[in-house]
Amino acid sequence: MKKIFFIISTVLLLAGTAHAHGSISKLPDSVQILQYKMKLHMNVNDMDVRNSLAMAYFRTGKFAEAKKELEVVLEKDASNFDALDGMGIVLIKMGKNEEAFSFFEQAEAINPKDVLLHVHRAVNYKNLRKPKLAEEEMTKVRSLANESESKEIDQEIVLLTSSLS
C-alpha cells in the first residue's frame, strides 16, 4: 500500500505547478482537484497548491469551496496577491461585487501592473454599474498588455461574465 501511495504521490508531484488562474495539467479540472488535494495531504501548508485548488474549484463552479481555500491562504498571508485577486473573481461569480471590490483594491496595491487584475476590476466595475471606471480599467489593460495576451484577456472576460451550465 505504501508503494502505491509513493508512486501516486511521485506522479502527482511531477505533474507540474500552476499559475494563479492556470491549471496543473491538461487534465480536466475535476482530476486536477484530486491532484491538488493529494499534494495538500502531503503538505498542508503549501499555499501555492491551495491557491491552485481554489482556482480549479472556481473553474468547476464550486465557488464556496474556492472561497474557503482562499480564506485559508489569506489567513496565513493577508498580502498574497494570487489569493486576493482569486477571492475577487470568486466573489464576482457569487454576485458579491461590493465585497470583491475591496480584494481587488488590496491586490492592486501589491501588483498594479498585473494585466488580468485590471480585467477583473473592469468586470467588477461593470457589474457595479460604473461604466466610466470599467472603461478606465480597460484602458489600463490595453496599455499594459502585449499583443499575445489579447486572447487570454478575452477568455478571462468570458469566464467572468458567463454563467455555468
mmCIF file of C-alpha atoms in Angstrom:
data_model
loop_
_atom_site.group_PDB
_atom_site.id
_atom_site.type_symbol
_atom_site.label_atom_id
_atom_site.label_comp_id
_atom_site.label_asym_id
_atom_site.label_seq_id
_atom_site.Cartn_x
_atom_site.Cartn_y
_atom_site.Cartn_z
ATOM 1 C CA MET A 1 0.000 0.000 0.000
ATOM 2 C CA LYS A 2 2.863 2.380 0.867
ATOM 3 C CA LYS A 3 4.459 1.651 -2.507
ATOM 4 C CA ILE A 4 1.245 2.562 -4.377
ATOM 5 C CA PHE A 5 0.896 5.764 -2.358
ATOM 6 C CA PHE A 6 4.538 6.634 -3.130
ATOM 7 C CA ILE A 7 4.044 6.046 -6.869
ATOM 8 C CA ILE A 8 0.839 8.118 -6.968
ATOM 9 C CA SER A 9 2.499 10.872 -4.930
ATOM 10 C CA THR A 10 5.512 10.969 -7.242
ATOM 11 C CA VAL A 11 3.327 11.191 -10.346
ATOM 12 C CA LEU A 12 1.311 13.999 -8.788
ATOM 13 C CA LEU A 13 4.407 15.917 -7.775
ATOM 14 C CA LEU A 14 5.804 15.654 -11.279
ATOM 15 C CA ALA A 15 2.536 16.886 -12.784
ATOM 16 C CA GLY A 16 3.730 20.468 -12.523
ATOM 17 C CA THR A 17 2.637 23.688 -10.922
ATOM 18 C CA ALA A 18 0.008 26.232 -11.798
ATOM 19 C CA HIS A 19 -0.242 29.929 -12.386
ATOM 20 C CA ALA A 20 -2.757 31.950 -10.390
ATOM 21 C CA HIS A 21 -5.571 31.084 -12.767
ATOM 22 C CA GLY A 22 -3.904 28.285 -14.649
ATOM 23 C CA SER A 23 -4.032 24.558 -14.241
ATOM 24 C CA ILE A 24 -1.717 21.810 -13.076
ATOM 25 C CA SER A 25 -2.017 19.883 -16.320
ATOM 26 C CA LYS A 26 -4.131 19.378 -19.363
ATOM 27 C CA LEU A 27 -6.357 17.046 -17.347
ATOM 28 C CA PRO A 28 -9.950 18.018 -16.556
ATOM 29 C CA ASP A 29 -10.418 20.318 -13.571
ATOM 30 C CA SER A 30 -12.146 17.549 -11.608
ATOM 31 C CA VAL A 31 -8.977 15.441 -11.865
ATOM 32 C CA GLN A 32 -6.815 18.448 -11.028
ATOM 33 C CA ILE A 33 -8.835 18.923 -7.842
ATOM 34 C CA LEU A 34 -7.883 15.394 -6.805
ATOM 35 C CA GLN A 35 -4.240 16.092 -7.643
ATOM 36 C CA TYR A 36 -4.176 19.288 -5.605
ATOM 37 C CA LYS A 37 -5.897 17.604 -2.665
ATOM 38 C CA MET A 38 -3.271 14.864 -2.727
ATOM 39 C CA LYS A 39 -0.500 17.454 -2.763
ATOM 40 C CA LEU A 40 -2.126 19.230 0.201
ATOM 41 C CA HIS A 41 -2.389 15.910 2.014
ATOM 42 C CA MET A 42 1.401 15.702 1.739
ATOM 43 C CA ASN A 43 1.991 19.375 2.657
ATOM 44 C CA VAL A 44 -0.991 21.152 4.171
ATOM 45 C CA ASN A 45 0.955 24.427 4.348
ATOM 46 C CA ASP A 46 1.620 24.736 0.606
ATOM 47 C CA MET A 47 -0.302 27.913 -0.108
ATOM 48 C CA ASP A 48 0.539 27.868 -3.828
ATOM 49 C CA VAL A 49 -1.178 24.497 -4.151
ATOM 50 C CA ARG A 50 -4.117 25.750 -2.061
ATOM 51 C CA ASN A 51 -4.432 28.751 -4.420
ATOM 52 C CA SER A 52 -4.379 26.393 -7.390
ATOM 53 C CA LEU A 53 -7.004 24.163 -5.786
ATOM 54 C CA ALA A 54 -9.194 27.224 -5.267
ATOM 55 C CA MET A 55 -8.897 28.135 -8.954
ATOM 56 C CA ALA A 56 -9.754 24.565 -10.009
ATOM 57 C CA TYR A 57 -12.837 24.790 -7.796
ATOM 58 C CA PHE A 58 -13.584 28.183 -9.375
ATOM 59 C CA ARG A 59 -13.393 26.773 -12.903
ATOM 60 C CA THR A 60 -15.819 23.975 -11.948
ATOM 61 C CA GLY A 61 -18.334 26.387 -10.430
ATOM 62 C CA LYS A 62 -17.650 25.343 -6.832
ATOM 63 C CA PHE A 63 -17.381 28.899 -5.602
ATOM 64 C CA ALA A 64 -17.992 28.229 -1.892
ATOM 65 C CA GLU A 65 -15.157 25.673 -1.885
ATOM 66 C CA ALA A 66 -12.887 28.092 -3.766
ATOM 67 C CA LYS A 67 -13.682 30.846 -1.279
ATOM 68 C CA LYS A 68 -12.914 28.545 1.662
ATOM 69 C CA GLU A 69 -9.483 27.647 0.244
ATOM 70 C CA LEU A 70 -8.641 31.285 -0.440
ATOM 71 C CA GLU A 71 -9.676 32.242 3.094
ATOM 72 C CA VAL A 72 -7.110 29.756 4.422
ATOM 73 C CA VAL A 73 -4.394 31.303 2.246
ATOM 74 C CA LEU A 74 -5.309 34.844 3.259
ATOM 75 C CA GLU A 75 -5.423 33.867 6.934
ATOM 76 C CA LYS A 76 -1.770 32.764 6.629
ATOM 77 C CA ASP A 77 -0.707 35.586 4.289
ATOM 78 C CA ALA A 78 -3.036 38.572 4.006
ATOM 79 C CA SER A 79 -0.920 40.052 1.221
ATOM 80 C CA ASN A 80 -0.920 37.027 -1.093
ATOM 81 C CA PHE A 81 -1.603 38.635 -4.471
ATOM 82 C CA ASP A 82 -2.962 35.497 -6.137
ATOM 83 C CA ALA A 83 -5.359 34.823 -3.256
ATOM 84 C CA LEU A 84 -6.584 38.429 -3.140
ATOM 85 C CA ASP A 85 -7.197 38.516 -6.890
ATOM 86 C CA GLY A 86 -8.665 34.999 -6.793
ATOM 87 C CA MET A 87 -11.028 35.944 -3.964
ATOM 88 C CA GLY A 88 -12.192 38.904 -6.017
ATOM 89 C CA ILE A 89 -13.112 36.787 -9.028
ATOM 90 C CA VAL A 90 -14.784 34.153 -6.832
ATOM 91 C CA LEU A 91 -16.889 36.873 -5.214
ATOM 92 C CA ILE A 92 -17.823 38.280 -8.641
ATOM 93 C CA LYS A 93 -19.179 34.861 -9.644
ATOM 94 C CA MET A 94 -21.039 34.674 -6.318
ATOM 95 C CA GLY A 95 -22.684 38.029 -7.116
ATOM 96 C CA LYS A 96 -20.848 39.818 -4.293
ATOM 97 C CA ASN A 97 -19.371 42.651 -6.324
ATOM 98 C CA GLU A 98 -19.104 45.166 -3.475
ATOM 99 C CA GLU A 99 -17.099 42.646 -1.457
ATOM 100 C CA ALA A 100 -14.957 41.752 -4.475
ATOM 101 C CA PHE A 101 -14.004 45.400 -4.941
ATOM 102 C CA SER A 102 -12.002 45.530 -1.694
ATOM 103 C CA PHE A 103 -9.993 42.430 -2.611
ATOM 104 C CA PHE A 104 -9.077 43.930 -5.981
ATOM 105 C CA GLU A 105 -8.014 47.163 -4.242
ATOM 106 C CA GLN A 106 -5.678 45.201 -1.971
ATOM 107 C CA ALA A 107 -4.293 43.174 -4.886
ATOM 108 C CA GLU A 108 -3.623 46.310 -6.936
ATOM 109 C CA ALA A 109 -1.645 47.819 -4.055
ATOM 110 C CA ILE A 110 0.665 44.783 -4.293
ATOM 111 C CA ASN A 111 0.923 44.459 -8.083
ATOM 112 C CA PRO A 112 -0.532 47.406 -10.022
ATOM 113 C CA LYS A 113 0.805 46.138 -13.368
ATOM 114 C CA ASP A 114 -0.963 42.777 -13.478
ATOM 115 C CA VAL A 115 -2.993 42.759 -16.694
ATOM 116 C CA LEU A 116 -5.609 40.224 -15.584
ATOM 117 C CA LEU A 117 -6.195 42.086 -12.320
ATOM 118 C CA HIS A 118 -7.253 45.109 -14.363
ATOM 119 C CA VAL A 119 -9.523 42.901 -16.482
ATOM 120 C CA HIS A 120 -11.106 41.633 -13.262
ATOM 121 C CA ARG A 121 -11.504 45.176 -11.974
ATOM 122 C CA ALA A 122 -13.130 46.242 -15.256
ATOM 123 C CA VAL A 123 -15.691 43.439 -14.981
ATOM 124 C CA ASN A 124 -16.241 44.328 -11.324
ATOM 125 C CA TYR A 125 -16.855 47.986 -12.183
ATOM 126 C CA LYS A 126 -19.233 46.975 -14.969
ATOM 127 C CA ASN A 127 -21.184 44.816 -12.515
ATOM 128 C CA LEU A 128 -21.255 47.718 -10.062
ATOM 129 C CA ARG A 129 -22.763 49.871 -12.847
ATOM 130 C CA LYS A 130 -19.725 52.132 -13.091
ATOM 131 C CA PRO A 131 -19.080 52.089 -16.856
ATOM 132 C CA LYS A 132 -16.641 55.007 -16.853
ATOM 133 C CA LEU A 133 -14.401 53.271 -14.317
ATOM 134 C CA ALA A 134 -14.738 49.990 -16.219
ATOM 135 C CA GLU A 135 -13.527 51.708 -19.377
ATOM 136 C CA GLU A 136 -10.628 53.295 -17.491
ATOM 137 C CA GLU A 137 -9.575 49.814 -16.343
ATOM 138 C CA MET A 138 -9.762 48.503 -19.904
ATOM 139 C CA THR A 139 -7.579 51.421 -20.996
ATOM 140 C CA LYS A 140 -5.021 50.259 -18.408
ATOM 141 C CA VAL A 141 -5.353 46.718 -19.754
ATOM 142 C CA ARG A 142 -4.605 47.889 -23.294
ATOM 143 C CA SER A 143 -1.593 49.903 -22.119
ATOM 144 C CA LEU A 144 -0.141 47.023 -20.077
ATOM 145 C CA ALA A 145 -0.939 44.074 -22.342
ATOM 146 C CA ASN A 146 1.177 42.860 -25.182
ATOM 147 C CA GLU A 147 -0.334 41.578 -28.404
ATOM 148 C CA SER A 148 -0.123 37.912 -27.432
ATOM 149 C CA GLU A 149 -2.202 38.475 -24.285
ATOM 150 C CA SER A 150 -5.341 39.641 -26.102
ATOM 151 C CA LYS A 151 -6.769 36.115 -26.457
ATOM 152 C CA GLU A 152 -6.174 35.436 -22.756
ATOM 153 C CA ILE A 153 -7.888 38.723 -21.873
ATOM 154 C CA ASP A 154 -10.928 37.841 -23.983
ATOM 155 C CA GLN A 155 -11.102 34.373 -22.389
ATOM 156 C CA GLU A 156 -10.913 35.881 -18.915
ATOM 157 C CA ILE A 157 -13.774 38.278 -19.660
ATOM 158 C CA VAL A 158 -15.899 35.396 -20.967
ATOM 159 C CA LEU A 159 -15.032 33.312 -17.906
ATOM 160 C CA LEU A 160 -16.140 36.060 -15.520
ATOM 161 C CA THR A 161 -19.251 37.146 -17.381
ATOM 162 C CA SER A 162 -20.711 33.808 -18.462
ATOM 163 C CA SER A 163 -22.920 31.627 -16.352
ATOM 164 C CA LEU A 164 -22.097 27.987 -15.814
ATOM 165 C CA SER A 165 -24.463 25.469 -17.306
#
